[in-house]
Short mmCIF file of C-alpha atoms in Angstrom, two decimals:
data_model
loop_
_atom_site.label_atom_id
_atom_site.label_comp_id
_atom_site.label_asym_id
_atom_site.label_seq_id
_atom_site.Cartn_x
_atom_site.Cartn_y
_atom_site.Cartn_z
CA MET Z 1 15.44 62.99 24.25
CA GLY Z 2 12.17 61.08 24.11
CA ASN Z 3 11.89 57.30 24.39
CA SER Z 4 11.09 56.90 20.69
CA GLU Z 5 14.12 58.97 19.74
CA ALA Z 6 16.29 56.93 22.08
CA GLU Z 7 14.96 53.70 20.54
CA GLU Z 8 15.87 55.00 17.09
CA LEU Z 9 19.40 55.84 18.18
CA TYR Z 10 19.86 52.78 20.37
CA PRO Z 11 17.61 49.97 19.05
CA THR Z 12 17.04 46.77 21.02
CA GLU Z 13 19.22 44.85 18.55
CA PRO Z 14 21.92 47.50 17.75
CA ALA Z 15 23.40 46.32 14.51
CA TRP Z 16 25.82 49.24 14.35
CA PHE Z 17 26.93 48.63 17.91
CA LEU Z 18 27.43 44.89 17.67
CA HIS Z 19 29.23 45.35 14.38
CA SER Z 20 31.62 47.84 15.97
CA ILE Z 21 32.19 45.81 19.14
CA SER Z 22 32.43 42.26 17.83
CA SER Z 23 34.96 41.84 20.62
CA VAL Z 24 35.32 43.65 23.94
CA SER Z 25 38.81 44.82 23.01
CA ASN Z 26 37.37 46.87 20.15
CA ILE Z 27 35.36 49.10 22.46
CA LEU Z 28 37.64 49.51 25.46
CA PRO Z 29 39.69 52.31 23.84
CA LEU Z 30 36.45 54.23 23.16
CA LEU Z 31 35.16 54.22 26.74
CA TRP Z 32 37.14 57.31 27.75
CA LEU Z 33 35.17 59.36 25.17
CA THR Z 34 31.71 58.44 26.44
CA PRO Z 35 31.42 61.10 29.23
CA PHE Z 36 32.08 63.83 26.67
CA LEU Z 37 29.80 62.58 23.90
CA LEU Z 38 26.77 61.24 25.82
CA THR Z 39 24.32 62.41 28.42
CA SER Z 40 24.04 60.46 31.66
CA LYS Z 41 20.99 58.55 30.39
CA GLU Z 42 22.71 57.74 27.11
CA LEU Z 43 25.83 56.71 29.04
CA VAL Z 44 23.84 54.20 31.11
CA MET Z 45 22.30 52.76 27.94
CA SER Z 46 25.72 52.48 26.29
CA LEU Z 47 27.27 50.75 29.29
CA SER Z 48 24.35 48.34 29.34
CA LEU Z 49 24.95 47.50 25.71
CA PHE Z 50 28.66 47.14 26.46
CA TRP Z 51 28.12 44.55 29.17
CA ARG Z 52 25.68 42.72 26.88
CA ALA Z 53 28.37 42.62 24.21
CA ALA Z 54 30.97 41.52 26.74
CA SER Z 55 28.87 38.52 27.77
CA TRP Z 56 27.66 37.75 24.22
CA LYS Z 57 28.95 34.54 22.62
CA ALA Z 58 29.18 34.18 18.87
CA PRO Z 59 27.00 31.42 17.47
CA GLN Z 60 28.72 28.25 16.34
CA ALA Z 61 29.86 28.32 12.75
CA CYS Z 62 27.71 25.29 11.90
CA ARG Z 63 25.06 23.15 13.52
CA GLN Z 64 25.09 19.40 13.63
CA VAL Z 65 22.87 18.03 10.85
CA SER Z 66 20.82 14.94 11.65
CA THR Z 67 21.51 11.63 9.98
CA TYR Z 68 18.10 11.76 8.35
CA VAL Z 69 18.70 15.18 6.78
CA THR Z 70 22.13 14.11 5.55
CA LYS Z 71 20.63 11.00 4.02
CA MET Z 72 17.79 12.87 2.28
CA ARG Z 73 20.23 15.47 0.87
CA TYR Z 74 22.41 12.67 -0.47
CA LEU Z 75 19.46 10.96 -2.13
CA PHE Z 76 18.49 14.28 -3.71
CA GLU Z 77 22.01 14.65 -5.07
CA LEU Z 78 21.91 11.13 -6.52
CA LYS Z 79 18.62 11.91 -8.27
CA GLU Z 80 19.80 15.23 -9.69
CA ASP Z 81 23.40 14.51 -10.65
CA ASP Z 82 23.98 11.64 -13.10
CA ASP Z 83 27.73 11.58 -12.51
CA VAL Z 84 27.35 11.28 -8.73
CA CYS Z 85 24.74 8.54 -9.14
CA ARG Z 86 26.87 6.63 -11.63
CA LYS Z 87 29.76 6.74 -9.16
CA ALA Z 88 27.45 5.50 -6.39
CA GLN Z 89 26.49 2.51 -8.56
CA SER Z 90 30.08 1.29 -8.50
CA SER Z 91 29.98 0.90 -4.73
CA GLY Z 92 26.26 0.29 -4.25
CA MET Z 93 24.06 -2.72 -3.60
CA PHE Z 94 21.59 -4.18 -6.12
CA TYR Z 95 18.30 -6.01 -5.66
CA LEU Z 96 17.41 -8.22 -8.62
CA PHE Z 97 14.08 -8.79 -10.35
CA HIS Z 98 12.91 -10.79 -13.36
CA SER Z 99 9.77 -9.54 -15.09
CA LEU Z 100 8.91 -7.59 -11.89
CA ALA Z 101 9.28 -10.67 -9.65
CA PRO Z 102 11.91 -10.10 -6.91
CA LEU Z 103 14.73 -12.55 -6.31
CA LEU Z 104 14.07 -14.12 -2.88
CA GLN Z 105 15.76 -16.71 -0.72
CA MET Z 106 13.97 -18.76 1.92
CA SER Z 107 15.29 -18.41 5.48
CA GLY Z 108 13.30 -20.43 7.95
CA ASN Z 109 9.67 -19.53 7.17
CA ARG Z 110 10.53 -16.12 5.74
CA TYR Z 111 11.68 -14.82 2.37
CA LEU Z 112 14.76 -12.59 2.31
CA ALA Z 113 15.76 -10.31 -0.57
CA PRO Z 114 19.55 -10.72 -1.03
CA PRO Z 115 21.43 -7.65 -2.29
CA PHE Z 116 24.47 -7.94 -4.57
CA ARG Z 117 27.48 -5.67 -4.88
CA ALA Z 118 28.19 -4.05 -8.25
CA SER Z 119 31.30 -6.21 -8.69
CA GLU Z 120 29.26 -9.38 -8.06
CA LEU Z 121 26.61 -8.24 -10.51
CA GLU Z 122 29.20 -7.47 -13.19
CA ARG Z 123 30.71 -10.95 -12.82
CA LEU Z 124 27.23 -12.49 -13.03
CA LEU Z 125 26.34 -10.56 -16.18
CA SER Z 126 29.69 -11.45 -17.75
CA LYS Z 127 29.14 -15.14 -17.00
CA PHE Z 128 25.85 -15.02 -18.90
CA GLY Z 129 27.32 -13.10 -21.82
CA GLN Z 130 25.82 -9.73 -20.91
CA ASP Z 131 27.49 -6.31 -20.97
CA ALA Z 132 28.03 -4.52 -17.65
CA GLN Z 133 26.24 -1.54 -19.19
CA MET Z 134 22.99 -3.34 -18.35
CA ILE Z 135 23.48 -1.85 -14.87
CA GLU Z 136 22.54 1.51 -16.40
CA HIS Z 137 18.94 0.22 -16.50
CA SER Z 138 18.80 0.03 -12.69
CA VAL Z 139 16.79 2.45 -10.55
CA LEU Z 140 17.72 4.07 -7.26
CA ILE Z 141 15.54 2.87 -4.36
CA GLY Z 142 17.29 4.27 -1.29
CA CYS Z 143 20.52 4.40 0.70
CA SER Z 144 21.90 3.49 4.09
CA ASP Z 145 22.80 5.94 6.87
CA GLN Z 146 26.40 5.47 5.74
CA ARG Z 147 25.46 6.66 2.22
CA GLU Z 148 25.64 3.28 0.56
CA ALA Z 149 23.25 3.56 -2.38
CA TRP Z 150 20.68 0.83 -3.11
CA PHE Z 151 19.46 0.04 -6.62
CA ALA Z 152 17.06 -2.39 -8.30
CA LEU Z 153 17.60 -4.04 -11.66
CA ASP Z 154 15.13 -6.15 -13.64
CA LEU Z 155 16.80 -8.73 -15.85
CA GLY Z 156 13.71 -9.71 -17.79
CA LEU Z 157 11.79 -6.57 -18.80
CA GLY Z 158 11.14 -5.42 -22.38
CA ASN Z 159 13.88 -2.86 -22.93
CA LEU Z 160 16.54 -5.33 -21.82
CA CYS Z 161 15.21 -8.22 -23.89
CA SER Z 162 16.36 -6.59 -27.11
CA SER Z 163 19.92 -7.25 -25.98
CA GLY Z 164 19.03 -10.73 -24.77
CA CYS Z 165 17.16 -11.46 -21.53
CA LEU Z 166 18.75 -13.69 -18.97
CA GLN Z 167 16.81 -16.90 -18.58
CA LYS Z 168 14.91 -17.04 -15.30
CA SER Z 169 15.71 -20.67 -14.44
CA GLU Z 170 19.43 -20.23 -15.15
CA MET Z 171 19.58 -17.13 -13.00
CA GLU Z 172 17.75 -18.84 -10.11
CA THR Z 173 20.22 -21.72 -10.13
CA GLU Z 174 23.19 -19.40 -10.21
CA LEU Z 175 21.84 -17.09 -7.50
CA GLN Z 176 20.47 -19.85 -5.28
CA GLY Z 177 17.09 -18.18 -5.03
CA SER Z 178 13.75 -17.84 -6.82
CA PHE Z 179 12.04 -15.00 -8.67
CA ILE Z 180 8.67 -15.05 -6.95
CA GLU Z 181 5.58 -12.98 -7.76
CA LEU Z 182 5.29 -10.31 -5.08
CA ARG Z 183 1.64 -11.03 -4.23
CA LYS Z 184 2.50 -14.68 -3.53
CA ALA Z 185 5.47 -13.80 -1.33
CA LEU Z 186 3.71 -11.01 0.56
CA PHE Z 187 2.74 -13.06 3.62
CA GLN Z 188 6.27 -14.41 4.11
CA LEU Z 189 8.39 -11.43 3.11
CA ASN Z 190 10.86 -10.20 5.73
CA GLU Z 191 9.56 -6.91 7.15
CA LYS Z 192 12.83 -5.02 6.70
CA ASP Z 193 12.77 -5.79 2.95
CA ILE Z 194 9.13 -4.87 2.32
CA SER Z 195 9.51 -1.13 1.76
CA LEU Z 196 12.52 -1.53 -0.55
CA ILE Z 197 10.88 -4.28 -2.61
CA PHE Z 198 7.62 -2.31 -2.90
CA THR Z 199 9.52 0.81 -4.06
CA ALA Z 200 11.67 -1.17 -6.46
CA GLN Z 201 8.82 -2.97 -8.16
CA ALA Z 202 6.76 0.21 -8.49
CA LEU Z 203 9.64 2.12 -10.12
CA LEU Z 204 10.61 -0.74 -12.44
CA ARG Z 205 7.00 -1.11 -13.58
CA TRP Z 206 6.62 2.62 -14.14
CA HIS Z 207 9.73 2.79 -16.33
CA ASP Z 208 8.60 -0.25 -18.32
CA CYS Z 209 5.26 1.45 -19.04
CA HIS Z 210 6.59 4.95 -19.86
CA GLN Z 211 9.22 4.37 -22.52
CA PHE Z 212 7.49 6.69 -25.00
CA CYS Z 213 6.39 10.31 -24.80
CA GLY Z 214 2.63 10.84 -24.69
CA LYS Z 215 2.99 14.06 -26.68
CA SER Z 216 5.52 13.28 -29.43
CA GLY Z 217 5.42 9.48 -29.45
CA HIS Z 218 9.23 9.41 -29.38
CA PRO Z 219 11.27 7.25 -26.96
CA THR Z 220 11.95 8.79 -23.57
CA GLN Z 221 15.26 8.54 -21.72
CA LYS Z 222 15.65 7.88 -18.00
CA ASN Z 223 18.22 9.64 -15.88
CA VAL Z 224 20.79 7.43 -14.10
CA ALA Z 225 18.80 7.31 -10.83
CA GLY Z 226 15.53 6.56 -12.60
CA SER Z 227 13.80 9.46 -10.83
CA LYS Z 228 12.47 10.83 -14.14
CA ARG Z 229 12.26 10.29 -17.90
CA VAL Z 230 12.81 13.00 -20.52
CA CYS Z 231 11.65 13.24 -24.09
CA PRO Z 232 14.49 14.78 -26.18
CA SER Z 233 11.96 15.80 -28.84
CA SER Z 234 9.19 17.52 -26.87
CA LYS Z 235 11.33 18.31 -23.80
CA MET Z 236 8.59 16.83 -21.64
CA ILE Z 237 9.75 15.52 -18.27
CA TYR Z 238 7.90 12.58 -16.73
CA TYR Z 239 8.10 11.71 -13.04
CA PRO Z 240 6.95 8.48 -11.38
CA GLN Z 241 3.46 8.88 -10.01
CA MET Z 242 1.20 7.17 -7.49
CA SER Z 243 -2.57 6.76 -7.71
CA PRO Z 244 -4.39 8.05 -4.60
CA VAL Z 245 -6.66 5.43 -2.98
CA VAL Z 246 -8.89 5.77 0.08
CA ILE Z 247 -9.24 2.76 2.34
CA THR Z 248 -11.94 3.04 4.99
CA LEU Z 249 -13.02 0.96 7.98
CA VAL Z 250 -16.69 1.75 8.65
CA SER Z 251 -18.16 1.29 12.13
CA ASP Z 252 -21.66 1.65 13.58
CA GLY Z 253 -20.28 2.08 17.09
CA THR Z 254 -20.16 -1.59 18.14
CA ARG Z 255 -19.39 -3.42 14.90
CA CYS Z 256 -17.14 -2.84 11.91
CA LEU Z 257 -17.94 -3.40 8.25
CA LEU Z 258 -15.70 -5.73 6.25
CA ALA Z 259 -16.02 -6.74 2.62
CA ARG Z 260 -14.36 -8.91 0.01
CA GLN Z 261 -13.81 -8.80 -3.73
CA SER Z 262 -13.83 -11.90 -5.90
CA SER Z 263 -10.12 -11.40 -6.55
CA PHE Z 264 -9.30 -11.75 -2.82
CA PRO Z 265 -7.83 -15.01 -1.50
CA LYS Z 266 -10.57 -17.33 -0.32
CA GLY Z 267 -12.02 -16.30 3.06
CA MET Z 268 -10.25 -12.94 3.29
CA TYR Z 269 -12.18 -9.80 4.25
CA SER Z 270 -10.85 -6.27 4.40
CA ALA Z 271 -11.80 -2.59 4.68
CA LEU Z 272 -13.51 -0.77 1.79
CA ALA Z 273 -11.14 0.78 -0.73
CA GLY Z 274 -11.32 2.72 -3.98
CA PHE Z 275 -9.45 5.18 -6.20
CA CYS Z 276 -10.00 8.91 -5.77
CA ASP Z 277 -11.72 10.64 -8.65
CA VAL Z 278 -10.22 13.76 -10.23
CA GLY Z 279 -11.24 16.86 -8.29
CA GLU Z 280 -12.17 15.02 -5.12
CA THR Z 281 -10.91 15.70 -1.64
CA LEU Z 282 -10.01 12.75 0.57
CA GLU Z 283 -13.22 13.23 2.57
CA GLU Z 284 -15.38 13.31 -0.56
CA ALA Z 285 -13.72 10.16 -1.88
CA VAL Z 286 -14.42 8.28 1.38
CA ARG Z 287 -18.08 9.27 1.42
CA ARG Z 288 -18.56 8.40 -2.26
CA GLU Z 289 -16.82 5.00 -2.02
CA VAL Z 290 -18.85 3.93 1.02
CA ALA Z 291 -22.09 5.05 -0.67
CA GLU Z 292 -21.15 3.32 -3.97
CA GLU Z 293 -20.00 0.00 -2.52
CA VAL Z 294 -22.35 -0.67 0.40
CA GLY Z 295 -25.09 1.95 0.14
CA LEU Z 296 -24.33 3.69 3.45
CA GLU Z 297 -23.92 7.39 4.23
CA VAL Z 298 -20.92 8.34 6.31
CA ASP Z 299 -21.71 10.45 9.37
CA SER Z 300 -18.13 11.29 10.39
CA LEU Z 301 -14.61 10.26 9.50
CA GLN Z 302 -11.09 10.44 10.90
CA TYR Z 303 -7.78 10.12 9.08
CA SER Z 304 -5.44 7.42 10.36
CA ALA Z 305 -2.30 6.97 8.22
CA SER Z 306 -1.00 6.39 4.69
CA GLN Z 307 1.03 3.73 2.91
CA HIS Z 308 2.62 3.13 -0.44
CA TRP Z 309 1.17 -0.03 -1.98
CA PRO Z 310 2.47 -1.53 -5.25
CA PHE Z 311 -0.87 -3.11 -6.23
CA PRO Z 312 -2.56 -2.86 -8.60
CA ASN Z 313 -0.30 -0.20 -10.03
CA ASN Z 314 1.63 1.95 -7.56
CA SER Z 315 -0.97 3.32 -5.15
CA LEU Z 316 -0.89 5.73 -2.22
CA MET Z 317 -3.28 4.25 0.36
CA MET Z 318 -4.89 6.86 2.64
CA ALA Z 319 -6.53 5.13 5.57
CA CYS Z 320 -9.56 6.47 7.45
CA HIS Z 321 -12.03 5.42 10.12
CA ALA Z 322 -15.67 6.28 9.38
CA THR Z 323 -18.90 5.97 11.33
CA VAL Z 324 -22.51 5.75 10.21
CA GLY Z 325 -25.45 7.06 12.16
CA PRO Z 326 -27.76 4.86 14.29
CA GLY Z 327 -30.44 3.14 12.23
CA GLN Z 328 -28.40 3.70 9.04
CA THR Z 329 -26.71 0.29 8.93
CA GLU Z 330 -28.58 -1.70 6.28
CA ILE Z 331 -26.03 -2.81 3.70
CA HIS Z 332 -26.79 -2.82 -0.04
CA VAL Z 333 -23.83 -4.50 -1.75
CA ASN Z 334 -22.81 -3.20 -5.16
CA SER Z 335 -22.21 -6.52 -6.92
CA GLN Z 336 -20.11 -4.85 -9.60
CA GLU Z 337 -17.62 -3.83 -6.92
CA LEU Z 338 -17.87 -6.47 -4.17
CA GLU Z 339 -18.59 -10.15 -3.76
CA SER Z 340 -19.96 -9.71 -0.21
CA ALA Z 341 -19.93 -7.38 2.81
CA GLY Z 342 -21.14 -7.60 6.38
CA TRP Z 343 -20.99 -6.32 9.94
CA PHE Z 344 -18.59 -8.10 12.30
CA SER Z 345 -18.51 -8.00 16.08
CA LEU Z 346 -15.51 -7.12 18.23
CA GLU Z 347 -15.12 -10.75 19.29
CA GLU Z 348 -15.16 -12.03 15.69
CA VAL Z 349 -12.60 -9.47 14.51
CA ALA Z 350 -10.32 -9.91 17.53
CA THR Z 351 -10.34 -13.69 16.95
CA ALA Z 352 -9.44 -13.20 13.28
CA LEU Z 353 -6.57 -10.89 14.23
CA ARG Z 354 -5.11 -13.55 16.52
CA ARG Z 355 -4.95 -16.13 13.73
CA LYS Z 356 -1.43 -16.73 12.48
CA GLY Z 357 -0.33 -18.13 9.15
CA SER Z 358 -2.57 -19.35 6.36
CA PRO Z 359 -6.19 -20.15 7.33
CA SER Z 360 -7.29 -23.74 7.49
CA SER Z 361 -10.73 -25.30 7.29
CA GLU Z 362 -12.61 -25.92 10.52
CA GLN Z 363 -14.25 -29.25 11.47
CA ASP Z 364 -17.37 -28.52 9.44
CA GLY Z 365 -15.24 -27.81 6.36
CA ALA Z 366 -16.00 -24.09 6.42
CA LEU Z 367 -13.13 -21.67 5.99
CA PRO Z 368 -13.00 -19.08 8.80
CA PHE Z 369 -12.79 -15.49 7.63
CA TRP Z 370 -9.37 -13.93 7.91
CA LEU Z 371 -7.80 -10.51 7.56
CA PRO Z 372 -5.06 -8.83 5.50
CA PRO Z 373 -1.45 -9.39 6.67
CA LYS Z 374 0.29 -6.96 9.03
CA VAL Z 375 2.17 -5.39 6.12
CA ALA Z 376 -1.13 -3.98 4.76
CA ILE Z 377 -2.52 -0.74 6.17
CA ALA Z 378 -5.97 -2.39 6.26
CA HIS Z 379 -4.60 -4.58 9.06
CA GLN Z 380 -3.55 -1.47 10.98
CA LEU Z 381 -7.04 0.08 10.60
CA ILE Z 382 -8.70 -3.07 11.92
CA TRP Z 383 -6.21 -3.36 14.79
CA GLU Z 384 -6.83 0.28 15.78
CA TRP Z 385 -10.60 -0.31 15.83
CA VAL Z 386 -10.20 -3.40 18.02
CA GLN Z 387 -7.97 -1.49 20.44
CA LYS Z 388 -10.46 1.38 20.69
CA GLN Z 389 -13.43 -0.94 21.19
CA SER Z 390 -11.57 -3.01 23.80
CA SER Z 391 -10.65 0.17 25.67
CA SER Z 392 -14.25 1.36 25.65
CA SER Z 393 -15.43 -2.04 26.92
CA ASN Z 394 -12.93 -1.97 29.78
CA LEU Z 395 -13.96 1.54 30.80
CA ALA Z 396 -17.63 0.50 30.79
#
């Protein structure tokens, strides 16, 4: 018998054999037949397979699933099954908003976002003459590792006002907090609350702006989790979306380029940023934005990271480092896009990074330039550039 024939009869992974000898006891009674049925070579191969089977251990019936996977599967279930999500609301935690402003409480020099249990929320709504069904307008924003679901509810948006909005001042007094515009609270918001509050505001805004079908004009209906809206007439399904934005820190090798828009807080400079056009790749968007805003041509670029950002309207920030070639550093500011732009040295940027809190005027009355807060991905880009430049300086 040739090798190929033997391989056909006795493959490396013998399904027939392993099926027949799932346990050693199944094959022992057959061993006495082997000398009569097999040649010596075949006998050796069979015994080899036997000892493999004898030492083989069946795989465990199930593997341990990570906490993260369990959590993501649970969130998926909440989004897809209205009954499961409705049940989760009864034991979940709720973050409150009023006209997209989150309810915050001051703790030291930081704002905290206090969550409320469903039972507390129901008592609150009852006290102000509101039906507990208002909770149905909430949106799912996450869950804990212990599968406690988190929701956000806005008590002052349009679709709730038809049944009577709760007055902001009365709510603030009752809840011992303040509904504060997110931009104003950004610098003092507790870091652990930032992601939840960003997600909550973005979803609440999206639902407020997509109450009608773009095809039929009829009202759309949200599912319990708020992960989609459906038009009963056209059967169109709408999902919350983010607008892709490139944010780029340009360097000429020793300096970085920072710019400011007129809408920025006084004295603040940041990296260049702009929305991606339809059909563009990330690389094309970076090159176009840099050319449009400061008149420079990008020589090379490197992706850094991404971040969800609720301003101006639910954006996905994709951060990149870019370099321009030597002798290609003359800035031509597009005044329709920017108020000013300039090159800044390592020392200037490192000093600005070390500043804490709100900037104050110097002795000559001039306001020193300052940078976006740590919560913004622009801050991370600038910090990465400083670290790289400092490393290069130390090596030199």
